Every structure is written in structure tokens, then in C-alpha cells.
Amino acid sequence: MEVYEDIFAKFLAKKGLKLTQPRRYILEEVFEMHTHFNVEELYDRIRSKTSKISMATVYRTIPLLLEAGLIQRADRSEGRERYEHILGHPKHIHWVCKNCGALWETDFNSLYPALIKRAQDLKFKPDDIELTVKGICWKCNTNDNENQSDEK
Amino acid sequence: MEVYEDIFAKFLAKKGLKLTQPRRYILEEVFEMHTHFNVEELYDRIRSKTSKISMATVYRTIPLLLEAGLIQRADRSEGRERYEHILGHPKHIHWVCKNCGALWETDFNSLYPALIKRAQDLKFKPDDIELTVKGICWKCNTNDNENQSDEK
DNA sequence: TTTATATTGTTAATGATTCTCAATATAAAG
DNA sequence: CTTTATATTGAGAATCATTAACAATATAAA
């Protein structure tokens, strides 16, 4: 049994809920995907393997996975929420280029301890950390020299 | 003329757009509100002062204000996006308690330079920074001692 | 078995956001 | 003061992700 399955099972049991087959399919697929995903993508991928799943169940399972700390909200794209699994993916920073739309990630590194200390000062027990930085990537910045003209 | 009006006017002019009366109403109200707001709340508040505004215009103006750097997305609550104005409110951290729903903010302080350095290493020109930490606040943590029993 | 409860899929409902379009304002140029 | 071209608006319709309702089914305990 995978570690995430164990975690989810215990989480559900504690709430008097069951680790059913549909929930197992969802869980497996979530951890087979190593990119951000939205609910429909998740559903489609499971659907390509089995028909024993419905959209509603996927929607219903997302909040459970969030609460269990197995996934986190990543961003929102084209009007849809996107998620990513967490295990093996330490909390990280999302960098989004507002010009070309490129997205990449780095880990927290030196920022992490500082943030944790900050939380301790506030007596806050952190759970999900979501850090997104939007701006212009180096590539677009280099190609955009014509816009430098109106700098004061 | 307020500084934000000046900024918005220049931003619009650069795009060949105009600072019209409805846009002025929206801008004013945004900077009179010192909490997170969603589009409907914004619309209602303007509506209580004048009828010369429509929901569609508010929706249409939000992306302009975002792009102009006058507001930023704060969070999403009850299925709605929420925003906040930026001027005079330096980038900050949102702390959200998953138990009682309390939300408060602190500024970046020591985290900020580290993040900026990180951006420089990546040759990334940051613009919007959005840091949300979800977890349990000290108050809920203290009241929840019965849950400590299953700690390993 | 029986019983009580959780779960599911289907389908309908909700509701925030976006789109359409005709009417109107605006600013520049004669 | 016109004319012209373009940006803007409000009203309402359309979209579409997400939720809710509900009847049928699975599950686990007694």
C-alpha cells in the first residue's frame, strides 16, 4: 500500500468515512500526475482507464484530499481551479510570467525557515503555504527592450 | 487628483483607453474600502451612491485595475474572487485559519529581501506577490486539546 | 439476515463571470 | 459647430464550473 493511500485511509477512518474504489482511483491518478491539474483533466484521465467514476465523485473527493493534506490548490487557470499533489513535492514557489505565461517552480530553500519562524511568532500552525510570484521572466524582459523608452 | 487616479489615467492613456466617469466611481470606491472585497460588494457600494454604473462595467474594470497594479487578487471566498487595493498596502502575507476562518495579515518584513534576491537569481522581474498561509490559529489550537490524544 | 449509514451516478440547479449588441459618449480633425 | 472613427456603456442572454438533490447501491456492524 502506497504511503498516500495509508494516509488517506486513516484520514477517512477518523471521520467515519470509507476508502472506496472510486476514491482509490482518484487518489492513484492524483499521484501519477506530476503537473498541475484541474478536475476535468483528472476525471478524463481516470475515465480513460475505467468507467467506474463520475465527475461528481471527483468534485466531492477534492475537498477531502485537500483536508487530508494530500493535495493543495496550485492556481486558477481559464476559470478553473488547479491542484497538485503534495507528497514528495515540498511546498514551493510558483513563478508565473505575465507576458508569455510560462510557469515554473522552485522550492522555498532559505525562505522556509524564515516563514516558519514568523508563524511561530504568531503562534500559527501552518498547513498549506501558497506563494505565487507574478512578473516578467528574463526571456520576455530581454525581448522587450523597446518598452524601456518611456522609463523616466 | 489622487495619486491612484493619476496612475490609472496614465495607464489607460498608454493603452488608448479613457478614464470615464464609471471607471472613476469604481476607482474611488476601491480605495475607500480597506478590506477585501468581491465584485458584487464593490458594485453595491457604488450603487448606493449613484445609479450610473452597471455590474458589467465593474467586471470589465477589474482586469484593468489588476494590470495597472492598483489592486491585487486577495483570495477566493464563497465561490467569489476577492481583491484588495494595493497603494499604501505593501505586499503582505495572508494568514487564514482553516478552523475558525479568521484571516489576518502581516507584512513581509524579513522575508521580502530574501524573495527579491531569489527573483534576481532567476532573472525574474516580480510584480504581484501572493503569499497565503493556511493552518490553525493559536486560539483554535488551544481549544482543540482533545485532538492531541492521537499524537504519536 | 437486518439495520443504519455512507457512497455513488445521474441529472438538475446555482450562480459567478463573460459575451453580445445596439445605443451613447468621446476626442480628434476638419 | 459638424463629421468621423473609435471606445464605452448597460441590459440581458449565454457559459460553464461547481454544487445540490435524490433514488439506488454498497458497506460494515450487530
mmCIF file of C-alpha atoms (C1' of nucleotides) in Angstrom:
data_model
loop_
_atom_site.group_PDB
_atom_site.id
_atom_site.type_symbol
_atom_site.label_atom_id
_atom_site.label_comp_id
_atom_site.label_asym_id
_atom_site.label_seq_id
_atom_site.Cartn_x
_atom_site.Cartn_y
_atom_site.Cartn_z
ATOM 1 C CA MET A 1 0.000 0.000 0.000
ATOM 2 C CA GLU A 2 1.360 3.347 -1.005
ATOM 3 C CA VAL A 3 2.052 5.793 1.739
ATOM 4 C CA TYR A 4 -0.546 8.238 0.443
ATOM 5 C CA GLU A 5 -3.176 5.541 0.427
ATOM 6 C CA ASP A 6 -2.369 4.809 4.017
ATOM 7 C CA ILE A 7 -2.657 8.466 4.913
ATOM 8 C CA PHE A 8 -5.957 8.850 3.125
ATOM 9 C CA ALA A 9 -7.408 5.703 4.653
ATOM 10 C CA LYS A 10 -6.543 6.857 8.148
ATOM 11 C CA PHE A 11 -7.853 10.318 7.460
ATOM 12 C CA LEU A 12 -11.156 8.937 6.231
ATOM 13 C CA ALA A 13 -11.468 6.435 9.047
ATOM 14 C CA LYS A 14 -11.049 9.186 11.585
ATOM 15 C CA LYS A 15 -14.039 10.910 10.030
ATOM 16 C CA GLY A 16 -16.117 7.746 9.804
ATOM 17 C CA LEU A 17 -15.700 7.651 6.016
ATOM 18 C CA LYS A 18 -14.547 4.828 3.786
ATOM 19 C CA LEU A 19 -11.775 4.377 1.257
ATOM 20 C CA THR A 20 -13.917 3.168 -1.612
ATOM 21 C CA GLN A 21 -12.918 2.126 -5.102
ATOM 22 C CA PRO A 22 -13.748 5.444 -6.780
ATOM 23 C CA ARG A 23 -11.786 7.287 -4.123
ATOM 24 C CA ARG A 24 -8.900 4.910 -4.712
ATOM 25 C CA TYR A 25 -8.925 5.618 -8.460
ATOM 26 C CA ILE A 26 -8.841 9.331 -7.823
ATOM 27 C CA LEU A 27 -6.047 9.045 -5.303
ATOM 28 C CA GLU A 28 -3.921 6.918 -7.613
ATOM 29 C CA GLU A 29 -4.353 9.228 -10.541
ATOM 30 C CA VAL A 30 -3.580 12.292 -8.479
ATOM 31 C CA PHE A 31 -0.227 10.820 -7.563
ATOM 32 C CA GLU A 32 0.527 9.627 -11.071
ATOM 33 C CA MET A 33 0.199 13.148 -12.389
ATOM 34 C CA HIS A 34 3.187 15.341 -11.822
ATOM 35 C CA THR A 35 1.751 18.574 -13.099
ATOM 36 C CA HIS A 36 -0.987 20.891 -12.026
ATOM 37 C CA PHE A 37 -4.389 19.531 -12.921
ATOM 38 C CA ASN A 38 -7.977 20.630 -12.841
ATOM 39 C CA VAL A 39 -10.943 18.460 -12.002
ATOM 40 C CA GLU A 40 -11.886 17.727 -15.570
ATOM 41 C CA GLU A 41 -8.394 16.632 -16.551
ATOM 42 C CA LEU A 42 -8.311 14.360 -13.551
ATOM 43 C CA TYR A 43 -11.685 12.916 -14.440
ATOM 44 C CA ASP A 44 -10.700 12.335 -18.072
ATOM 45 C CA ARG A 45 -7.544 10.505 -17.121
ATOM 46 C CA ILE A 46 -9.343 8.200 -14.758
ATOM 47 C CA ARG A 47 -12.094 7.740 -17.315
ATOM 48 C CA SER A 48 -9.568 6.530 -19.881
ATOM 49 C CA LYS A 49 -8.792 3.641 -17.571
ATOM 50 C CA THR A 50 -12.179 2.798 -16.114
ATOM 51 C CA SER A 51 -15.760 3.905 -16.442
ATOM 52 C CA LYS A 52 -16.460 3.362 -12.773
ATOM 53 C CA ILE A 53 -16.197 7.006 -11.880
ATOM 54 C CA SER A 54 -18.313 10.117 -12.190
ATOM 55 C CA MET A 55 -17.487 13.787 -12.298
ATOM 56 C CA ALA A 56 -19.478 14.433 -9.153
ATOM 57 C CA THR A 57 -17.401 11.972 -7.198
ATOM 58 C CA VAL A 58 -14.223 13.661 -8.316
ATOM 59 C CA TYR A 59 -15.596 17.016 -7.259
ATOM 60 C CA ARG A 60 -16.659 15.534 -3.950
ATOM 61 C CA THR A 61 -13.276 13.984 -3.294
ATOM 62 C CA ILE A 62 -11.193 17.098 -3.885
ATOM 63 C CA PRO A 63 -12.078 18.758 -0.568
ATOM 64 C CA LEU A 64 -11.270 15.522 1.232
ATOM 65 C CA LEU A 65 -7.847 15.341 -0.354
ATOM 66 C CA LEU A 66 -7.256 18.969 0.483
ATOM 67 C CA GLU A 67 -8.254 18.465 4.075
ATOM 68 C CA ALA A 68 -6.104 15.348 4.312
ATOM 69 C CA GLY A 69 -3.148 17.430 3.181
ATOM 70 C CA LEU A 70 -2.542 15.251 0.129
ATOM 71 C CA ILE A 71 -3.143 17.923 -2.468
ATOM 72 C CA GLN A 72 -3.061 21.673 -2.459
ATOM 73 C CA ARG A 73 -4.577 24.352 -4.577
ATOM 74 C CA ALA A 74 -1.973 25.436 -7.122
ATOM 75 C CA ASP A 75 -3.599 28.219 -9.091
ATOM 76 C CA ARG A 76 -6.601 29.108 -11.198
ATOM 77 C CA SER A 77 -6.410 28.928 -14.950
ATOM 78 C CA GLU A 78 -9.074 29.522 -17.571
ATOM 79 C CA GLY A 79 -11.749 29.782 -14.952
ATOM 80 C CA ARG A 80 -10.850 26.549 -13.243
ATOM 81 C CA GLU A 81 -9.147 25.717 -10.004
ATOM 82 C CA ARG A 82 -5.984 23.717 -10.371
ATOM 83 C CA TYR A 83 -4.415 21.420 -7.847
ATOM 84 C CA GLU A 84 -1.269 19.421 -7.339
ATOM 85 C CA HIS A 85 -0.349 16.573 -5.068
ATOM 86 C CA ILE A 86 1.923 17.294 -2.185
ATOM 87 C CA LEU A 87 3.796 14.184 -1.058
ATOM 88 C CA GLY A 88 7.355 14.266 -2.286
ATOM 89 C CA HIS A 89 6.789 17.793 -3.507
ATOM 90 C CA PRO A 90 7.802 20.083 -0.702
ATOM 91 C CA LYS A 91 5.993 23.393 -0.557
ATOM 92 C CA HIS A 92 7.285 25.645 -3.255
ATOM 93 C CA ILE A 93 7.121 28.931 -5.044
ATOM 94 C CA HIS A 94 5.260 29.374 -8.296
ATOM 95 C CA TRP A 95 6.736 31.851 -10.735
ATOM 96 C CA VAL A 96 4.343 32.996 -13.436
ATOM 97 C CA CYS A 97 5.329 35.181 -16.358
ATOM 98 C CA LYS A 98 2.558 37.655 -17.089
ATOM 99 C CA ASN A 99 3.810 38.081 -20.625
ATOM 100 C CA CYS A 100 4.449 34.628 -22.069
ATOM 101 C CA GLY A 101 2.514 32.644 -19.478
ATOM 102 C CA ALA A 102 5.470 30.439 -18.606
ATOM 103 C CA LEU A 103 5.218 28.829 -15.194
ATOM 104 C CA TRP A 104 7.913 27.195 -13.174
ATOM 105 C CA GLU A 105 8.591 26.287 -9.645
ATOM 106 C CA THR A 106 11.385 26.459 -7.166
ATOM 107 C CA ASP A 107 11.437 25.261 -3.621
ATOM 108 C CA PHE A 108 11.432 27.562 -0.644
ATOM 109 C CA ASN A 109 15.001 26.983 0.472
ATOM 110 C CA SER A 110 16.105 29.869 2.621
ATOM 111 C CA LEU A 111 12.641 31.375 2.714
ATOM 112 C CA TYR A 112 11.155 28.427 4.514
ATOM 113 C CA PRO A 113 12.809 28.766 7.916
ATOM 114 C CA ALA A 114 12.043 32.475 7.964
ATOM 115 C CA LEU A 115 8.410 31.813 7.244
ATOM 116 C CA ILE A 116 8.193 29.112 9.886
ATOM 117 C CA LYS A 117 9.758 31.387 12.442
ATOM 118 C CA ARG A 118 7.225 34.016 11.512
ATOM 119 C CA ALA A 119 4.442 31.520 12.059
ATOM 120 C CA GLN A 120 5.812 30.584 15.442
ATOM 121 C CA ASP A 121 5.854 34.202 16.488
ATOM 122 C CA LEU A 122 2.184 34.365 15.601
ATOM 123 C CA LYS A 123 1.529 31.027 17.326
ATOM 124 C CA PHE A 124 0.133 29.869 13.991
ATOM 125 C CA LYS A 125 0.355 26.238 12.961
ATOM 126 C CA PRO A 126 0.900 26.370 9.197
ATOM 127 C CA ASP A 127 -0.542 23.745 6.949
ATOM 128 C CA ASP A 128 -0.788 24.881 3.335
ATOM 129 C CA ILE A 129 1.593 27.501 2.069
ATOM 130 C CA GLU A 130 0.885 29.092 -1.259
ATOM 131 C CA LEU A 131 3.384 31.508 -2.712
ATOM 132 C CA THR A 132 2.903 32.826 -6.210
ATOM 133 C CA VAL A 133 5.052 35.479 -7.776
ATOM 134 C CA LYS A 134 3.825 37.020 -10.989
ATOM 135 C CA GLY A 135 6.043 39.173 -13.133
ATOM 136 C CA ILE A 136 8.176 39.132 -16.230
ATOM 137 C CA CYS A 137 10.629 36.336 -16.907
ATOM 138 C CA TRP A 138 14.148 37.039 -18.110
ATOM 139 C CA LYS A 139 13.344 35.926 -21.611
ATOM 140 C CA CYS A 140 10.470 38.349 -22.112
ATOM 141 C CA ASN A 141 12.414 41.008 -20.306
ATOM 142 C CA THR A 142 15.251 40.737 -22.832
ATOM 143 C CA ASN A 143 12.955 40.767 -25.848
ATOM 144 C CA ASP A 144 11.092 43.805 -24.586
ATOM 145 C CA ASN A 145 13.755 46.458 -24.940
ATOM 146 C CA GLU A 146 11.518 48.741 -26.977
ATOM 147 C CA ASN A 147 9.393 49.311 -23.884
ATOM 148 C CA GLN A 148 12.297 50.719 -21.943
ATOM 149 C CA SER A 149 11.985 54.025 -23.786
ATOM 150 C CA ASP A 150 9.278 55.503 -21.545
ATOM 151 C CA GLU A 151 11.308 54.962 -18.405
ATOM 152 C CA LYS A 152 11.641 58.257 -16.567
ATOM 153 C CA MET B 1 -6.302 64.407 -8.135
ATOM 154 C CA GLU B 2 -5.465 61.393 -6.058
ATOM 155 C CA VAL B 3 -2.280 59.576 -6.868
ATOM 156 C CA TYR B 4 -4.131 56.416 -7.856
ATOM 157 C CA GLU B 5 -6.316 58.357 -10.255
ATOM 158 C CA ASP B 6 -3.214 59.734 -11.851
ATOM 159 C CA ILE B 7 -1.735 56.261 -12.158
ATOM 160 C CA PHE B 8 -4.898 54.847 -13.664
ATOM 161 C CA ALA B 9 -5.298 57.724 -16.115
ATOM 162 C CA LYS B 10 -1.755 57.264 -17.357
ATOM 163 C CA PHE B 11 -2.150 53.537 -17.578
ATOM 164 C CA LEU B 12 -5.328 53.899 -19.628
ATOM 165 C CA ALA B 13 -3.891 56.584 -21.860
ATOM 166 C CA LYS B 14 -0.941 54.384 -22.691
ATOM 167 C CA LYS B 15 -3.414 51.795 -23.937
ATOM 168 C CA GLY B 16 -5.541 54.274 -25.826
ATOM 169 C CA LEU B 17 -8.339 53.994 -23.253
ATOM 170 C CA LYS B 18 -10.165 56.693 -21.365
ATOM 171 C CA LEU B 19 -10.741 57.458 -17.709
ATOM 172 C CA THR B 20 -14.518 57.726 -17.845
ATOM 173 C CA GLN B 21 -16.985 58.509 -15.087
ATOM 174 C CA PRO B 22 -17.951 54.885 -14.341
ATOM 175 C CA ARG B 23 -14.286 53.962 -14.135
ATOM 176 C CA ARG B 24 -13.738 56.872 -11.784
ATOM 177 C CA TYR B 25 -16.525 55.689 -9.480
ATOM 178 C CA ILE B 26 -15.031 52.232 -9.340
ATOM 179 C CA LEU B 27 -11.560 53.520 -8.667
ATOM 180 C CA GLU B 28 -12.727 55.779 -5.863
ATOM 181 C CA GLU B 29 -14.705 53.079 -4.164
ATOM 182 C CA VAL B 30 -11.865 50.600 -4.409
ATOM 183 C CA PHE B 31 -9.637 52.965 -2.498
ATOM 184 C CA GLU B 32 -12.289 53.828 0.059
ATOM 185 C CA MET B 33 -12.614 50.198 1.023
ATOM 186 C CA HIS B 34 -9.930 48.919 3.311
ATOM 187 C CA THR B 35 -10.925 45.297 3.351
ATOM 188 C CA HIS B 36 -11.010 42.522 0.805
ATOM 189 C CA PHE B 37 -13.967 42.855 -1.491
ATOM 190 C CA ASN B 38 -15.651 40.933 -4.245
ATOM 191 C CA VAL B 39 -17.184 42.395 -7.366
ATOM 192 C CA GLU B 40 -20.723 42.396 -6.056
ATOM 193 C CA GLU B 41 -19.819 44.183 -2.843
ATOM 194 C CA LEU B 42 -17.995 46.773 -4.862
ATOM 195 C CA TYR B 43 -20.952 47.194 -7.185
ATOM 196 C CA ASP B 44 -23.422 47.520 -4.285
ATOM 197 C CA ARG B 45 -21.361 50.186 -2.591
ATOM 198 C CA ILE B 46 -21.090 52.272 -5.733
ATOM 199 C CA ARG B 47 -24.758 51.685 -6.430
ATOM 200 C CA SER B 48 -25.682 53.144 -3.049
ATOM 201 C CA LYS B 49 -24.160 56.417 -4.178
ATOM 202 C CA THR B 50 -25.101 56.577 -7.837
ATOM 203 C CA SER B 51 -27.082 54.586 -10.332
ATOM 204 C CA LYS B 52 -24.704 55.412 -13.142
ATOM 205 C CA ILE B 53 -22.932 52.094 -13.002
ATOM 206 C CA SER B 54 -23.571 48.528 -14.109
ATOM 207 C CA MET B 55 -22.275 45.191 -12.950
ATOM 208 C CA ALA B 56 -20.766 44.522 -16.357
ATOM 209 C CA THR B 57 -18.666 47.641 -16.157
ATOM 210 C CA VAL B 58 -17.345 46.669 -12.761
ATOM 211 C CA TYR B 59 -16.418 43.238 -14.072
ATOM 212 C CA ARG B 60 -14.773 44.824 -17.064
ATOM 213 C CA THR B 61 -12.762 47.252 -14.981
ATOM 214 C CA ILE B 62 -11.279 44.697 -12.589
ATOM 215 C CA PRO B 63 -8.729 43.323 -15.078
ATOM 216 C CA LEU B 64 -7.664 46.858 -15.923
ATOM 217 C CA LEU B 65 -7.058 47.677 -12.284
ATOM 218 C CA LEU B 66 -5.140 44.451 -11.871
ATOM 219 C CA GLU B 67 -2.989 45.166 -14.868
ATOM 220 C CA ALA B 68 -2.403 48.716 -13.698
ATOM 221 C CA GLY B 69 -1.104 47.321 -10.427
ATOM 222 C CA LEU B 70 -3.730 49.148 -8.390
ATOM 223 C CA ILE B 71 -5.432 46.087 -6.977
ATOM 224 C CA GLN B 72 -4.420 42.504 -6.452
ATOM 225 C CA ARG B 73 -6.261 39.279 -6.023
ATOM 226 C CA ALA B 74 -6.526 38.570 -2.306
ATOM 227 C CA ASP B 75 -8.296 35.231 -2.043
ATOM 228 C CA ARG B 76 -11.416 33.364 -3.044
ATOM 229 C CA SER B 77 -14.314 33.110 -0.656
ATOM 230 C CA GLU B 78 -17.739 31.549 -1.103
ATOM 231 C CA GLY B 79 -17.094 30.947 -4.756
ATOM 232 C CA ARG B 80 -16.051 34.504 -5.488
ATOM 233 C CA GLU B 81 -12.765 36.142 -6.204
ATOM 234 C CA ARG B 82 -11.796 38.802 -3.741
ATOM 235 C CA TYR B 83 -9.498 41.717 -4.310
ATOM 236 C CA GLU B 84 -7.834 44.490 -2.383
ATOM 237 C CA HIS B 85 -6.263 47.744 -3.388
ATOM 238 C CA ILE B 86 -2.537 47.995 -3.234
ATOM 239 C CA LEU B 87 -1.375 51.580 -2.808
ATOM 240 C CA GLY B 88 -0.302 52.193 0.759
ATOM 241 C CA HIS B 89 -0.672 48.495 1.421
ATOM 242 C CA PRO B 90 2.684 46.917 0.744
ATOM 243 C CA LYS B 91 2.675 43.283 -0.351
ATOM 244 C CA HIS B 92 1.885 41.078 2.579
ATOM 245 C CA ILE B 93 1.173 37.659 3.913
ATOM 246 C CA HIS B 94 -2.340 36.369 4.414
ATOM 247 C CA TRP B 95 -2.863 34.025 7.314
ATOM 248 C CA VAL B 96 -6.058 32.011 7.146
ATOM 249 C CA CYS B 97 -7.297 29.751 9.910
ATOM 250 C CA LYS B 98 -8.809 26.614 8.430
ATOM 251 C CA ASN B 99 -10.833 26.061 11.568
ATOM 252 C CA CYS B 100 -12.468 29.332 12.516
ATOM 253 C CA GLY B 101 -11.970 31.131 9.202
ATOM 254 C CA ALA B 102 -10.178 34.063 10.791
ATOM 255 C CA LEU B 103 -7.993 35.998 8.392
ATOM 256 C CA TRP B 104 -5.295 38.475 9.158
ATOM 257 C CA GLU B 105 -2.319 39.960 7.509
ATOM 258 C CA THR B 106 1.248 40.781 8.270
ATOM 259 C CA ASP B 107 3.793 42.392 6.062
ATOM 260 C CA PHE B 108 6.743 40.587 4.563
ATOM 261 C CA ASN B 109 9.468 42.143 6.652
ATOM 262 C CA SER B 110 12.480 39.893 6.636
ATOM 263 C CA LEU B 111 11.005 37.606 4.015
ATOM 264 C CA TYR B 112 10.932 40.288 1.384
ATOM 265 C CA PRO B 113 14.646 40.766 0.714
ATOM 266 C CA ALA B 114 15.152 37.017 0.556
ATOM 267 C CA LEU B 115 12.386 36.709 -2.003
ATOM 268 C CA ILE B 116 13.732 39.561 -4.077
ATOM 269 C CA LYS B 117 17.183 38.048 -4.069
ATOM 270 C CA ARG B 118 15.685 34.797 -5.190
ATOM 271 C CA ALA B 119 13.962 36.581 -8.047
ATOM 272 C CA GLN B 120 17.183 38.234 -9.079
ATOM 273 C CA ASP B 121 18.925 34.874 -9.206
ATOM 274 C CA LEU B 122 16.215 33.724 -11.590
ATOM 275 C CA LYS B 123 16.411 36.976 -13.558
ATOM 276 C CA PHE B 124 12.727 37.366 -12.819
ATOM 277 C CA LYS B 125 11.134 40.794 -12.503
ATOM 278 C CA PRO B 126 8.463 40.350 -9.815
ATOM 279 C CA ASP B 127 5.240 42.247 -9.965
ATOM 280 C CA ASP B 128 2.492 40.653 -7.896
ATOM 281 C CA ILE B 129 3.411 38.582 -4.902
ATOM 282 C CA GLU B 130 0.755 36.487 -3.300
ATOM 283 C CA LEU B 131 1.593 34.575 -0.138
ATOM 284 C CA THR B 132 -1.137 32.746 1.710
ATOM 285 C CA VAL B 133 -0.536 30.518 4.669
ATOM 286 C CA LYS B 134 -3.392 28.324 5.775
ATOM 287 C CA GLY B 135 -3.361 26.491 9.053
ATOM 288 C CA ILE B 136 -4.659 26.661 12.583
ATOM 289 C CA CYS B 137 -4.516 29.844 14.608
ATOM 290 C CA TRP B 138 -3.353 29.829 18.210
ATOM 291 C CA LYS B 139 -6.868 30.266 19.505
ATOM 292 C CA CYS B 140 -8.265 27.201 17.781
ATOM 293 C CA ASN B 141 -5.102 25.323 18.594
ATOM 294 C CA THR B 142 -5.603 25.930 22.311
ATOM 295 C CA ASN B 143 -9.253 24.957 22.266
ATOM 296 C CA ASP B 144 -8.516 21.733 20.471
ATOM 297 C CA ASN B 145 -6.670 19.837 23.143
ATOM 298 C CA GLU B 146 -8.864 16.779 22.828
ATOM 299 C CA ASN B 147 -7.357 16.156 19.401
ATOM 300 C CA GLN B 148 -3.875 15.944 20.805
ATOM 301 C CA SER B 149 -4.534 12.430 22.095
ATOM 302 C CA ASP B 150 -3.769 10.673 18.829
ATOM 303 C CA GLU B 151 -0.352 12.269 18.520
ATOM 304 C CA LYS B 152 2.244 9.556 18.073
ATOM 305 C "C1'" DT C 1 -30.182 -11.503 7.748
ATOM 306 C "C1'" DT C 2 -31.232 -6.939 9.458
ATOM 307 C "C1'" DT C 3 -30.181 -2.248 10.123
ATOM 308 C "C1'" DA C 4 -28.146 2.078 9.850
ATOM 309 C "C1'" DT C 5 -25.287 4.849 7.386
ATOM 310 C "C1'" DA C 6 -22.090 6.236 3.756
ATOM 311 C "C1'" DT C 7 -21.483 6.485 -1.293
ATOM 312 C "C1'" DT C 8 -22.429 6.774 -5.874
ATOM 313 C "C1'" DG C 9 -24.105 8.341 -10.565
ATOM 314 C "C1'" DT C 10 -27.393 10.952 -12.945
ATOM 315 C "C1'" DT C 11 -29.410 14.981 -13.627
ATOM 316 C "C1'" DA C 12 -30.925 19.420 -12.443
ATOM 317 C "C1'" DA C 13 -29.882 23.787 -10.262
ATOM 318 C "C1'" DT C 14 -26.972 27.509 -8.992
ATOM 319 C "C1'" DG C 15 -24.520 31.415 -9.615
ATOM 320 C "C1'" DA C 16 -20.286 33.943 -10.812
ATOM 321 C "C1'" DT C 17 -18.326 35.636 -14.830
ATOM 322 C "C1'" DT C 18 -18.268 36.639 -19.757
ATOM 323 C "C1'" DC C 19 -20.321 37.822 -24.061
ATOM 324 C "C1'" DT C 20 -23.428 40.309 -27.384
ATOM 325 C "C1'" DC C 21 -25.165 44.205 -29.245
ATOM 326 C "C1'" DA C 22 -27.424 48.367 -30.011
ATOM 327 C "C1'" DA C 23 -27.167 52.999 -28.087
ATOM 328 C "C1'" DT C 24 -24.126 56.593 -26.441
ATOM 329 C "C1'" DA C 25 -20.116 59.173 -25.231
ATOM 330 C "C1'" DT C 26 -15.599 60.970 -26.508
ATOM 331 C "C1'" DA C 27 -11.885 63.046 -28.775
ATOM 332 C "C1'" DA C 28 -9.696 64.439 -32.907
ATOM 333 C "C1'" DA C 29 -9.956 66.619 -37.262
ATOM 334 C "C1'" DG C 30 -11.889 69.368 -40.365
ATOM 335 C "C1'" DC D 1 -20.016 73.632 -34.894
ATOM 336 C "C1'" DT D 2 -20.124 69.088 -37.882
ATOM 337 C "C1'" DT D 3 -18.152 64.764 -39.149
ATOM 338 C "C1'" DT D 4 -15.900 60.591 -38.237
ATOM 339 C "C1'" DA D 5 -13.820 56.880 -36.040
ATOM 340 C "C1'" DT D 6 -13.407 54.538 -32.012
ATOM 341 C "C1'" DA D 7 -14.067 53.442 -27.160
ATOM 342 C "C1'" DT D 8 -17.647 52.637 -23.642
ATOM 343 C "C1'" DT D 9 -21.710 51.512 -21.578
ATOM 344 C "C1'" DG D 10 -25.911 48.977 -19.704
ATOM 345 C "C1'" DA D 11 -29.099 45.304 -20.152
ATOM 346 C "C1'" DG D 12 -29.804 40.971 -20.679
ATOM 347 C "C1'" DA D 13 -28.559 36.464 -22.515
ATOM 348 C "C1'" DA D 14 -25.235 32.808 -22.584
ATOM 349 C "C1'" DT D 15 -21.460 29.997 -20.483
ATOM 350 C "C1'" DC D 16 -19.771 26.847 -17.756
ATOM 351 C "C1'" DA D 17 -17.514 25.283 -13.407
ATOM 352 C "C1'" DT D 18 -19.190 23.726 -9.258
ATOM 353 C "C1'" DT D 19 -22.969 22.103 -6.035
ATOM 354 C "C1'" DA D 20 -27.104 20.083 -4.627
ATOM 355 C "C1'" DA D 21 -30.985 16.591 -4.777
ATOM 356 C "C1'" DC D 22 -32.291 12.136 -4.874
ATOM 357 C "C1'" DA D 23 -33.069 7.463 -5.579
ATOM 358 C "C1'" DA D 24 -30.320 3.229 -5.945
ATOM 359 C "C1'" DT D 25 -26.484 0.711 -4.053
ATOM 360 C "C1'" DA D 26 -22.666 -0.645 -1.242
ATOM 361 C "C1'" DT D 27 -20.720 -1.372 3.327
ATOM 362 C "C1'" DA D 28 -19.894 -2.706 7.873
ATOM 363 C "C1'" DA D 29 -21.631 -3.821 12.268
ATOM 364 C "C1'" DA D 30 -24.932 -6.229 15.046
#
